[in-house]
mmCIF file of C-alpha atoms and ligand atoms in Angstrom:
data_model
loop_
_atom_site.group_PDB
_atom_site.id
_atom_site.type_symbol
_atom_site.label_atom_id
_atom_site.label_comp_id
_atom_site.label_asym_id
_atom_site.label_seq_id
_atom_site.Cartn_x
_atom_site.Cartn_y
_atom_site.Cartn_z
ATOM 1 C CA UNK A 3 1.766 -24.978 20.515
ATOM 2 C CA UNK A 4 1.782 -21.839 18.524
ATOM 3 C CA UNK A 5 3.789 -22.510 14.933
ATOM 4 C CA UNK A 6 6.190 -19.658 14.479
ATOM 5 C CA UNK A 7 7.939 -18.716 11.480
ATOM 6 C CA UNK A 8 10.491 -16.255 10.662
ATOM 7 C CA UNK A 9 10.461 -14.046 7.238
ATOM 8 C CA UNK A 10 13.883 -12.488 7.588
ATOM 9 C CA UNK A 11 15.194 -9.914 4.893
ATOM 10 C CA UNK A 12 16.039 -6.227 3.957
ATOM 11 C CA UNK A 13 12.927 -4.539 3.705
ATOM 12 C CA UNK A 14 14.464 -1.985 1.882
ATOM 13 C CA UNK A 15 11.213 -0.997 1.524
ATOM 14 C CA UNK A 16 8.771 -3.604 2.130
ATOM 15 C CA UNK A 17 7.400 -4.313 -1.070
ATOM 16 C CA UNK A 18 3.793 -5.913 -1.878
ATOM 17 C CA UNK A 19 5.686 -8.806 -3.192
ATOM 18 C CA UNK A 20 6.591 -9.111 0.252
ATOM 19 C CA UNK A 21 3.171 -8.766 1.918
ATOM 20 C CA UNK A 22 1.893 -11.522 -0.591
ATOM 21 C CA UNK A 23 4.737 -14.062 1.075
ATOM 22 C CA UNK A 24 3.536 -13.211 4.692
ATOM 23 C CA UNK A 25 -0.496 -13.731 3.768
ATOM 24 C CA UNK A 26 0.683 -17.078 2.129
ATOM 25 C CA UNK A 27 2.868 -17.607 5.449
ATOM 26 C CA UNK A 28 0.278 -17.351 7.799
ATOM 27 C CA UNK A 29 -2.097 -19.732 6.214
ATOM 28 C CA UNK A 30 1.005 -22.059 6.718
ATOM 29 C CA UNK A 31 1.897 -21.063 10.239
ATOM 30 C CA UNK A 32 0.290 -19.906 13.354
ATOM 31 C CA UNK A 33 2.427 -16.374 13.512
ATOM 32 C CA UNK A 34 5.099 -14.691 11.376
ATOM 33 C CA UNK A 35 7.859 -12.426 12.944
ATOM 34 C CA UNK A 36 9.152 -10.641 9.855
ATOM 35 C CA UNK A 37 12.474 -9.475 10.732
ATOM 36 C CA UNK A 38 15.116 -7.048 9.633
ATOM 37 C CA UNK A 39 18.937 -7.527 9.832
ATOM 38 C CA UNK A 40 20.413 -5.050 11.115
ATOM 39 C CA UNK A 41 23.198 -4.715 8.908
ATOM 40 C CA UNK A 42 25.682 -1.696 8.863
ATOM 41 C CA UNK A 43 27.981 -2.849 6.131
ATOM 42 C CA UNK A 44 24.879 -2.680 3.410
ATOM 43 C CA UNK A 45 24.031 0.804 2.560
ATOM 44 C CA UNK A 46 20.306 1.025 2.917
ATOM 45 C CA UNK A 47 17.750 3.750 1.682
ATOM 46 C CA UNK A 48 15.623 3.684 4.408
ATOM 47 C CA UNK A 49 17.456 3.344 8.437
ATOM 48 C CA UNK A 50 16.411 0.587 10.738
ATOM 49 C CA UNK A 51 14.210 2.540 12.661
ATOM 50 C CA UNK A 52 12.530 3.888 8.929
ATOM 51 C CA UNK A 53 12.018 0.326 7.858
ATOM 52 C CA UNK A 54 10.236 -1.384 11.038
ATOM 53 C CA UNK A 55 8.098 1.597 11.198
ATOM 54 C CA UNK A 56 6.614 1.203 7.415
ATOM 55 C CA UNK A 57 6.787 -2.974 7.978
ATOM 56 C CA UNK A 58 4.200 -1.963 11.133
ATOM 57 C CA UNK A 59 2.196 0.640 8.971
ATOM 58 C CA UNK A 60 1.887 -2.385 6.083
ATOM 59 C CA UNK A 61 1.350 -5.489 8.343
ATOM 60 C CA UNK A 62 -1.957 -3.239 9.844
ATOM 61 C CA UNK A 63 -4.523 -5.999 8.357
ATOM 62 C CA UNK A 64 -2.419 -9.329 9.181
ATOM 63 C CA UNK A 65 -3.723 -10.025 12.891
ATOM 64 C CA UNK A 66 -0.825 -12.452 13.883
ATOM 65 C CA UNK A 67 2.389 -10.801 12.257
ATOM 66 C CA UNK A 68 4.924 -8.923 14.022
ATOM 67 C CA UNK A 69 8.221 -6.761 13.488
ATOM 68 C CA UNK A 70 11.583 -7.339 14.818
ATOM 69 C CA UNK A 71 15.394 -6.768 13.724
ATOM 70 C CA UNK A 72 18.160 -8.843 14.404
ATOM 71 C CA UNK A 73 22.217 -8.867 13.924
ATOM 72 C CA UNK A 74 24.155 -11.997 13.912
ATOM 73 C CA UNK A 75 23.320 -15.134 12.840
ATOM 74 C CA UNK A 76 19.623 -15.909 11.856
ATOM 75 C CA UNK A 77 19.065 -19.020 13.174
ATOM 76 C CA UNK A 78 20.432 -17.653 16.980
ATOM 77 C CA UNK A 79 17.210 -15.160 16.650
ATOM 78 C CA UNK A 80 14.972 -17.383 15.237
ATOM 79 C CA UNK A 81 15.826 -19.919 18.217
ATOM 80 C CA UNK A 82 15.220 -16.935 20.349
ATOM 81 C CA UNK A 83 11.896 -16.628 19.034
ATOM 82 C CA UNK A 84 11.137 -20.186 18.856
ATOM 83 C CA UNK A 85 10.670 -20.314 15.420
ATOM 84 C CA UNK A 86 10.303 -23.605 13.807
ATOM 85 C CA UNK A 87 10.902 -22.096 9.920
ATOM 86 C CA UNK A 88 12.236 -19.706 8.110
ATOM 87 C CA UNK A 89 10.467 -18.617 5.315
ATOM 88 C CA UNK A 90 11.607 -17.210 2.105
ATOM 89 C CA UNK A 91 9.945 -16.093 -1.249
ATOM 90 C CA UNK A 92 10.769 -17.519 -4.491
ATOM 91 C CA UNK A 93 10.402 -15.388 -7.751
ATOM 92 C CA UNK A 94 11.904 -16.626 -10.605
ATOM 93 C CA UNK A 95 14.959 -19.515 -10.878
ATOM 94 C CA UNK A 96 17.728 -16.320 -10.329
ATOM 95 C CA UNK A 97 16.546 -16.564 -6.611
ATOM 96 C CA UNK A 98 17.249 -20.178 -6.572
ATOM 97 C CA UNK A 99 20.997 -20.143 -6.478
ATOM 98 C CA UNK A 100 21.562 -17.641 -3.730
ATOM 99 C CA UNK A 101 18.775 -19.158 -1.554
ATOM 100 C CA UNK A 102 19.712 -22.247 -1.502
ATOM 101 C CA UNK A 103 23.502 -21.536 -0.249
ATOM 102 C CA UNK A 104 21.120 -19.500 2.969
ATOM 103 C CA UNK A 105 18.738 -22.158 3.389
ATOM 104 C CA UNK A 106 21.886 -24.921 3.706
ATOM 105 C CA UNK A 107 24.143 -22.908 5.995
ATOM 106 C CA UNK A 108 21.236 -22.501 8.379
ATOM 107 C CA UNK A 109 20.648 -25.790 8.006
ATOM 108 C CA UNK A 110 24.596 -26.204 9.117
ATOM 109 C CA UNK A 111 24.308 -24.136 11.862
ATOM 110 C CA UNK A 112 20.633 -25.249 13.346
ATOM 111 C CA UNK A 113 18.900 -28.473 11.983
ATOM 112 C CA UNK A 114 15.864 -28.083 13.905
ATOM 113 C CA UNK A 115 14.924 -24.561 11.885
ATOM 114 C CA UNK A 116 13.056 -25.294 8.619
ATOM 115 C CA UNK A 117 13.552 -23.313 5.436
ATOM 116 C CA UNK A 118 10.023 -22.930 3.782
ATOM 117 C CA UNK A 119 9.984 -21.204 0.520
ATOM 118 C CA UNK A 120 6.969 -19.990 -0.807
ATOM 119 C CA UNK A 121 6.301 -18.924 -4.520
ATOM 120 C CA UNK A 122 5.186 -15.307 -4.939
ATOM 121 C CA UNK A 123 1.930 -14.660 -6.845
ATOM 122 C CA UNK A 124 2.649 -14.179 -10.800
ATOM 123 C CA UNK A 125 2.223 -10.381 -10.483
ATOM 124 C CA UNK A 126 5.175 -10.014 -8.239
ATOM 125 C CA UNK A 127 6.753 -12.099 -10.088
ATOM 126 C CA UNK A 128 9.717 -9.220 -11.218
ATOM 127 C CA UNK A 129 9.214 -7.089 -8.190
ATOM 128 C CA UNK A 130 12.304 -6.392 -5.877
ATOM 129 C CA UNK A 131 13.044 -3.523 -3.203
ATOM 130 C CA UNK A 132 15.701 -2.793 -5.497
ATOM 131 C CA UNK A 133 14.336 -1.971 -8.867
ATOM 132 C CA UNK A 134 11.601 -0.082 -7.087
ATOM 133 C CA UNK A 135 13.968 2.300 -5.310
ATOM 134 C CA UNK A 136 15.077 2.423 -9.352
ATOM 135 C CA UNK A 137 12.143 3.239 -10.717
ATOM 136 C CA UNK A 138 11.070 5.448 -7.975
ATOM 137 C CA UNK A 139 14.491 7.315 -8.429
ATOM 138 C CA UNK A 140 13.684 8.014 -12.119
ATOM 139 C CA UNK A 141 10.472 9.154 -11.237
ATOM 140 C CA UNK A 142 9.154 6.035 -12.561
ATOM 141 C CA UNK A 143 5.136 5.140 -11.401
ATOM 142 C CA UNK A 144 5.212 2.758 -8.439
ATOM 143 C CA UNK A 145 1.827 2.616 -7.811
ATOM 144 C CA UNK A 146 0.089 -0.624 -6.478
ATOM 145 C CA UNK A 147 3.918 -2.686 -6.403
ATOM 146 C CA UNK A 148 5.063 -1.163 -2.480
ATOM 147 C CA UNK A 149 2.297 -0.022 -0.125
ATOM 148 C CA UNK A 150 0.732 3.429 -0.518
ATOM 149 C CA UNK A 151 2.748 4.389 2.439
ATOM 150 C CA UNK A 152 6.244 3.271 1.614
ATOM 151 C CA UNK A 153 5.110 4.947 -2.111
ATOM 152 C CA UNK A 154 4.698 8.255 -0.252
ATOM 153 C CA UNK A 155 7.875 7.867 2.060
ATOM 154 C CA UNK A 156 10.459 6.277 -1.049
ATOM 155 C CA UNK A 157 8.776 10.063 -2.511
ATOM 156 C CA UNK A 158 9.625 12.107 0.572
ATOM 157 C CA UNK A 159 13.097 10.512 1.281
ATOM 158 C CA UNK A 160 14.084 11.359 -2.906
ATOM 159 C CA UNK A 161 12.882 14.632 -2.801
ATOM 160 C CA UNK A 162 14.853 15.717 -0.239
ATOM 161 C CA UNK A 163 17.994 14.002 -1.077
ATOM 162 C CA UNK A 164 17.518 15.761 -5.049
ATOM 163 C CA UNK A 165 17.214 19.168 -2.743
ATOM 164 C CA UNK A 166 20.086 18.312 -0.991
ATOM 165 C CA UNK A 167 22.102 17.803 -4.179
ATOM 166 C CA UNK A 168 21.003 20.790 -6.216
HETATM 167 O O1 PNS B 201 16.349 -9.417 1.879
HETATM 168 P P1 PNS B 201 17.694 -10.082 1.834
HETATM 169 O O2 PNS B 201 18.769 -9.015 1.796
HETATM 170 O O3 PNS B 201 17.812 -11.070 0.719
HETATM 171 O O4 PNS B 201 17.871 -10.892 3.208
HETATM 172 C C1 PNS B 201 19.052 -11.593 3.488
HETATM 173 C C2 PNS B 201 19.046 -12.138 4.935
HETATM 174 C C3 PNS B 201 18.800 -11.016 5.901
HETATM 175 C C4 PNS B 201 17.956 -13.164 5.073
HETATM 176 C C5 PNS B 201 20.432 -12.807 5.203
HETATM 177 O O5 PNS B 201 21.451 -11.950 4.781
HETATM 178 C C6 PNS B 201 20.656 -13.168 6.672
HETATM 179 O O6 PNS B 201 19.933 -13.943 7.236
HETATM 180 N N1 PNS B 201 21.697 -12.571 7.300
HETATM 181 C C7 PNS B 201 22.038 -12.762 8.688
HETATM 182 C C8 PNS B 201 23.348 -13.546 8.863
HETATM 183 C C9 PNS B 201 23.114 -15.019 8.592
HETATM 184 O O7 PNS B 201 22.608 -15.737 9.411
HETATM 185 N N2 PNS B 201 23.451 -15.461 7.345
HETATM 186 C C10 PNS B 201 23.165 -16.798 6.858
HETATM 187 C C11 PNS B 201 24.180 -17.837 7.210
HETATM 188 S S1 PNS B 201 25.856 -17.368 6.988
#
């Protein structure tokens, strides 16, 4: 039987810290279903739609990875996809705290779903979707941390809000 795990998150954009969890996934597991919540109370840069699209465009080399989305609970999809994990990256300690309240009320909700965390390579080490869209904002050089795609698309996307503001 095919071991499925589930790499839930933002993806607001898909960073290459993010890519490095999924190639350390699959040596781990069989498939990965990285999946985005769909989540209209958070504020997002790029729409639902926007993010699966440059998740697809980045996952191009990884044979057995695919895109989804979800709303609701976590472990309801990942029993819908008969995932056996969840997997999560680990940066530095500051993730710790916040990941391990997730990885124990999924654990309260569905005790058959692993968490797996996996520790990001050193170079990602400081790398978030966050202080990308930061950098990328002040017209900071992104190159080589997000995909050349999302690079070109976070570009786009702040050149036309800055035209829609001046
Ligand atoms: O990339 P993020 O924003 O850190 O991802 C957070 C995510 C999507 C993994 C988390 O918010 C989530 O799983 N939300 C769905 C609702 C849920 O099941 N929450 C956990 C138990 S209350």
């Amino acid at each position: 039987m095919k071991r499925i795990a589930i790499y839930p998150g933002s993806f607001d954009p898909v960073t290459n810290g993010h890519l490095d969890i999924v190639q350390r996934g699959l040596y781990v597991f069989d498939h990965v279903i990285m999946a985005i919540l769909k989540n209209p109370s958070k504020k997002a840069f790029f729409s639902v739609e926007e993010r699966v699209d440059l998740l697809k465009e980045s996952t191009k080399k990884f044979k057995n990875v695919e895109i989804g989305t979800f709303d609701g609970l976590l472990v309801d999809y990942a029993k819908q996809c008969n995932a056996v994990a969840i997997l999560r990256g680990m940066r530095a300690v500051s993730d710790f705290e916040y990941e391990f309240q997730l990885a124990l009320m999924n654990r309260r909700f569905n005790r058959e779903i692993q968490t797996v965390f996996l520790m990001t390579g050193m170079r990602w080490i400081y790398t978030s979707s966050s202080i990308i869209k930061e950098a990328a904002r002040f017209d900071g050089d992104i190159t080589g941390m997000v995909p050349e795609i999302v690079q070109h698309r976070i570009k786009e996307k702040m050149a036309a809000i800055n035209k829609n503001l001046s």
